[in-house]
C-alpha positions as protocol buffer text, in pm:
chain_id: "A"
residue {
  index: 1
  type: MET
  ca { x: -10306 y: -3352 z: -12531 }
}
residue {
  index: 2
  type: ALA
  ca { x: -10150 y: -3021 z: -12445 }
}
residue {
  index: 3
  type: PHE
  ca { x: -9980 y: -2711 z: -12570 }
}
residue {
  index: 4
  type: THR
  ca { x: -9630 y: -2722 z: -12426 }
}
residue {
  index: 5
  type: GLY
  ca { x: -9295 y: -2571 z: -12512 }
}
residue {
  index: 6
  type: PRO
  ca { x: -9187 y: -2220 z: -12607 }
}
residue {
  index: 7
  type: VAL
  ca { x: -9470 y: -2002 z: -12736 }
}
residue {
  index: 8
  type: GLU
  ca { x: -9265 y: -1882 z: -13035 }
}
residue {
  index: 9
  type: ASP
  ca { x: -9211 y: -2242 z: -13148 }
}
residue {
  index: 10
  type: ARG
  ca { x: -9578 y: -2331 z: -13103 }
}
residue {
  index: 11
  type: LEU
  ca { x: -9677 y: -2026 z: -13308 }
}
residue {
  index: 12
  type: ALA
  ca { x: -9427 y: -2118 z: -13581 }
}
residue {
  index: 13
  type: ILE
  ca { x: -9569 y: -2473 z: -13594 }
}
residue {
  index: 14
  type: ARG
  ca { x: -9921 y: -2336 z: -13617 }
}
residue {
  index: 15
  type: GLU
  ca { x: -9804 y: -2113 z: -13904 }
}
residue {
  index: 16
  type: LEU
  ca { x: -9657 y: -2423 z: -14071 }
}
residue {
  index: 17
  type: LEU
  ca { x: -9999 y: -2590 z: -14052 }
}
residue {
  index: 18
  type: GLU
  ca { x: -10166 y: -2276 z: -14189 }
}
residue {
  index: 19
  type: ALA
  ca { x: -9914 y: -2256 z: -14477 }
}
residue {
  index: 20
  type: TYR
  ca { x: -9987 y: -2623 z: -14557 }
}
residue {
  index: 21
  type: ALA
  ca { x: -10365 y: -2557 z: -14564 }
}
residue {
  index: 22
  type: ASP
  ca { x: -10321 y: -2247 z: -14778 }
}
residue {
  index: 23
  type: ALA
  ca { x: -10105 y: -2434 z: -15029 }
}
residue {
  index: 24
  type: VAL
  ca { x: -10363 y: -2715 z: -15054 }
}
residue {
  index: 25
  type: THR
  ca { x: -10644 y: -2467 z: -15121 }
}
residue {
  index: 26
  type: ARG
  ca { x: -10433 y: -2289 z: -15385 }
}
residue {
  index: 27
  type: CYS
  ca { x: -10314 y: -2626 z: -15528 }
}
residue {
  index: 28
  type: ASP
  ca { x: -9957 y: -2493 z: -15510 }
}
residue {
  index: 29
  type: PRO
  ca { x: -9713 y: -2787 z: -15510 }
}
residue {
  index: 30
  type: GLU
  ca { x: -9406 y: -2568 z: -15453 }
}
residue {
  index: 31
  type: ALA
  ca { x: -9553 y: -2400 z: -15142 }
}
residue {
  index: 32
  type: TRP
  ca { x: -9698 y: -2729 z: -15019 }
}
residue {
  index: 33
  type: GLY
  ca { x: -9370 y: -2913 z: -15070 }
}
residue {
  index: 34
  type: ALA
  ca { x: -9188 y: -2639 z: -14876 }
}
residue {
  index: 35
  type: THR
  ca { x: -9373 y: -2751 z: -14560 }
}
residue {
  index: 36
  type: TRP
  ca { x: -9203 y: -3094 z: -14564 }
}
residue {
  index: 37
  type: ALA
  ca { x: -8856 y: -3199 z: -14446 }
}
residue {
  index: 38
  type: GLU
  ca { x: -8642 y: -3368 z: -14710 }
}
residue {
  index: 39
  type: ASP
  ca { x: -8656 y: -3713 z: -14543 }
}
residue {
  index: 40
  type: SER
  ca { x: -9022 y: -3694 z: -14440 }
}
residue {
  index: 41
  type: LEU
  ca { x: -9290 y: -3961 z: -14438 }
}
residue {
  index: 42
  type: TRP
  ca { x: -9663 y: -3929 z: -14514 }
}
residue {
  index: 43
  type: SER
  ca { x: -9902 y: -4213 z: -14435 }
}
residue {
  index: 44
  type: LEU
  ca { x: -10268 y: -4240 z: -14531 }
}
residue {
  index: 45
  type: PRO
  ca { x: -10381 y: -4576 z: -14387 }
}
residue {
  index: 46
  type: ASP
  ca { x: -10747 y: -4511 z: -14479 }
}
residue {
  index: 47
  type: TYR
  ca { x: -10637 y: -4496 z: -14845 }
}
residue {
  index: 48
  type: PRO
  ca { x: -10459 y: -4829 z: -14908 }
}
residue {
  index: 49
  type: GLU
  ca { x: -10417 y: -4738 z: -15275 }
}
residue {
  index: 50
  type: ILE
  ca { x: -10187 y: -4456 z: -15157 }
}
residue {
  index: 51
  type: GLY
  ca { x: -10042 y: -4604 z: -14838 }
}
residue {
  index: 52
  type: THR
  ca { x: -9717 y: -4452 z: -14714 }
}
residue {
  index: 53
  type: THR
  ca { x: -9481 y: -4231 z: -14913 }
}
residue {
  index: 54
  type: SER
  ca { x: -9128 y: -4138 z: -14807 }
}
residue {
  index: 55
  type: GLY
  ca { x: -8915 y: -3841 z: -14908 }
}
residue {
  index: 56
  type: ARG
  ca { x: -9029 y: -3490 z: -14995 }
}
residue {
  index: 57
  type: SER
  ca { x: -8994 y: -3532 z: -15374 }
}
residue {
  index: 58
  type: ALA
  ca { x: -9200 y: -3853 z: -15378 }
}
residue {
  index: 59
  type: ILE
  ca { x: -9460 y: -3703 z: -15141 }
}
residue {
  index: 60
  type: VAL
  ca { x: -9504 y: -3396 z: -15361 }
}
residue {
  index: 61
  type: ALA
  ca { x: -9529 y: -3608 z: -15679 }
}
residue {
  index: 62
  type: MET
  ca { x: -9795 y: -3827 z: -15518 }
}
residue {
  index: 63
  type: TRP
  ca { x: -9986 y: -3519 z: -15395 }
}
residue {
  index: 64
  type: VAL
  ca { x: -9980 y: -3353 z: -15739 }
}
residue {
  index: 65
  type: GLY
  ca { x: -10140 y: -3664 z: -15889 }
}
residue {
  index: 66
  type: ALA
  ca { x: -10395 y: -3695 z: -15610 }
}
residue {
  index: 67
  type: MET
  ca { x: -10502 y: -3330 z: -15624 }
}
residue {
  index: 68
  type: LYS
  ca { x: -10642 y: -3383 z: -15975 }
}
residue {
  index: 69
  type: HIS
  ca { x: -10929 y: -3568 z: -15805 }
}
residue {
  index: 70
  type: TYR
  ca { x: -11020 y: -3278 z: -15571 }
}
residue {
  index: 71
  type: PRO
  ca { x: -11118 y: -2981 z: -15790 }
}
residue {
  index: 72
  type: GLY
  ca { x: -11217 y: -2663 z: -15611 }
}
residue {
  index: 73
  type: ILE
  ca { x: -11092 y: -2788 z: -15275 }
}
residue {
  index: 74
  type: ILE
  ca { x: -11111 y: -2568 z: -14969 }
}
residue {
  index: 75
  type: PHE
  ca { x: -10884 y: -2710 z: -14697 }
}
residue {
  index: 76
  type: GLN
  ca { x: -10887 y: -2585 z: -14338 }
}
residue {
  index: 77
  type: ALA
  ca { x: -10669 y: -2714 z: -14055 }
}
residue {
  index: 78
  type: TRP
  ca { x: -10616 y: -2637 z: -13688 }
}
residue {
  index: 79
  type: PRO
  ca { x: -10409 y: -2785 z: -13408 }
}
residue {
  index: 80
  type: GLY
  ca { x: -10557 y: -2988 z: -13125 }
}
residue {
  index: 81
  type: SER
  ca { x: -10225 y: -3004 z: -12944 }
}
residue {
  index: 82
  type: ILE
  ca { x: -9864 y: -2901 z: -12996 }
}
residue {
  index: 83
  type: GLU
  ca { x: -9589 y: -3039 z: -12772 }
}
residue {
  index: 84
  type: VAL
  ca { x: -9244 y: -2897 z: -12839 }
}
residue {
  index: 85
  type: ASP
  ca { x: -8930 y: -3069 z: -12712 }
}
residue {
  index: 86
  type: GLY
  ca { x: -8620 y: -2887 z: -12836 }
}
residue {
  index: 87
  type: ASP
  ca { x: -8598 y: -2912 z: -13216 }
}
residue {
  index: 88
  type: ARG
  ca { x: -8875 y: -3172 z: -13235 }
}
residue {
  index: 89
  type: ALA
  ca { x: -9248 y: -3144 z: -13181 }
}
residue {
  index: 90
  type: ALA
  ca { x: -9557 y: -3361 z: -13184 }
}
residue {
  index: 91
  type: MET
  ca { x: -9886 y: -3216 z: -13302 }
}
residue {
  index: 92
  type: VAL
  ca { x: -10236 y: -3349 z: -13337 }
}
residue {
  index: 93
  type: SER
  ca { x: -10423 y: -3151 z: -13599 }
}
residue {
  index: 94
  type: TYR
  ca { x: -10765 y: -3167 z: -13757 }
}
residue {
  index: 95
  type: SER
  ca { x: -10881 y: -3085 z: -14107 }
}
residue {
  index: 96
  type: SER
  ca { x: -11201 y: -3005 z: -14290 }
}
residue {
  index: 97
  type: GLU
  ca { x: -11212 y: -3033 z: -14668 }
}
residue {
  index: 98
  type: VAL
  ca { x: -11484 y: -2936 z: -14913 }
}
residue {
  index: 99
  type: TYR
  ca { x: -11447 y: -3024 z: -15282 }
}
residue {
  index: 100
  type: ASP
  ca { x: -11644 y: -3124 z: -15591 }
}
residue {
  index: 101
  type: GLN
  ca { x: -11623 y: -3478 z: -15718 }
}
residue {
  index: 102
  type: GLY
  ca { x: -11848 y: -3677 z: -15950 }
}
residue {
  index: 103
  type: GLY
  ca { x: -12108 y: -3401 z: -15972 }
}
residue {
  index: 104
  type: ALA
  ca { x: -12145 y: -3377 z: -15593 }
}
residue {
  index: 105
  type: THR
  ca { x: -11999 y: -3158 z: -15321 }
}
residue {
  index: 106
  type: LYS
  ca { x: -11809 y: -3369 z: -15070 }
}
residue {
  index: 107
  type: ARG
  ca { x: -11695 y: -3292 z: -14718 }
}
residue {
  index: 108
  type: ASP
  ca { x: -11421 y: -3479 z: -14536 }
}
residue {
  index: 109
  type: ARG
  ca { x: -11299 y: -3431 z: -14182 }
}
residue {
  index: 110
  type: GLY
  ca { x: -10983 y: -3589 z: -14052 }
}
residue {
  index: 111
  type: ARG
  ca { x: -10714 y: -3612 z: -13790 }
}
residue {
  index: 112
  type: TYR
  ca { x: -10338 y: -3591 z: -13841 }
}
residue {
  index: 113
  type: GLU
  ca { x: -10076 y: -3731 z: -13605 }
}
residue {
  index: 114
  type: ASP
  ca { x: -9781 y: -3508 z: -13686 }
}
residue {
  index: 115
  type: GLN
  ca { x: -9411 y: -3499 z: -13607 }
}
residue {
  index: 116
  type: CYS
  ca { x: -9229 y: -3176 z: -13684 }
}
residue {
  index: 117
  type: VAL
  ca { x: -8860 y: -3093 z: -13689 }
}
residue {
  index: 118
  type: LYS
  ca { x: -8678 y: -2760 z: -13670 }
}
residue {
  index: 119
  type: ILE
  ca { x: -8412 y: -2737 z: -13941 }
}
residue {
  index: 120
  type: ASP
  ca { x: -8201 y: -2422 z: -13981 }
}
residue {
  index: 121
  type: GLY
  ca { x: -8447 y: -2235 z: -13758 }
}
residue {
  index: 122
  type: ARG
  ca { x: -8756 y: -2340 z: -13958 }
}
residue {
  index: 123
  type: TRP
  ca { x: -9024 y: -2589 z: -13856 }
}
residue {
  index: 124
  type: LEU
  ca { x: -9118 y: -2858 z: -14110 }
}
residue {
  index: 125
  type: PHE
  ca { x: -9331 y: -3170 z: -14115 }
}
residue {
  index: 126
  type: SER
  ca { x: -9122 y: -3485 z: -14081 }
}
residue {
  index: 127
  type: HIS
  ca { x: -9402 y: -3738 z: -14035 }
}
residue {
  index: 128
  type: ARG
  ca { x: -9777 y: -3708 z: -14096 }
}
residue {
  index: 129
  type: VAL
  ca { x: -10037 y: -3981 z: -14052 }
}
residue {
  index: 130
  type: PHE
  ca { x: -10392 y: -3902 z: -14166 }
}
residue {
  index: 131
  type: THR
  ca { x: -10707 y: -4076 z: -14045 }
}
residue {
  index: 132
  type: ASN
  ca { x: -11061 y: -4004 z: -14166 }
}
residue {
  index: 133
  type: ILE
  ca { x: -11309 y: -3898 z: -13901 }
}
residue {
  index: 134
  type: HIS
  ca { x: -11613 y: -3828 z: -14119 }
}
residue {
  index: 135
  type: ARG
  ca { x: -11709 y: -3825 z: -14487 }
}
residue {
  index: 136
  type: GLN
  ca { x: -12017 y: -3668 z: -14637 }
}
residue {
  index: 137
  type: GLY
  ca { x: -12143 y: -3657 z: -14994 }
}
């Protein structure tokens, strides 16, 4: 894993990840959806009931429904690596989530394998795969 490619692109991708985390914490579907490319794909293999969703509209609709189960969520994310190659980039990122569920405070930590694409000068997620690392609570 490495940080390669132009610094300005790596910073923009990091800002994309931060905007995503902020939108999750604020439960803002418009801001969250704005981080995804139109023809994107989101896969959650550790959640077979969700599986893989394709297309920004379908991803946002699925997320809106799922977020009802995570009241009071605080979502943090940071990159482990960002490798930029032209208008495409690969990123490994990590997340830490704290939320209330069933009368208990839960903590989840996970890893994302991300593909990003630069469209009209703006970086967006085109492919995200989430894997749980640790659950508590």
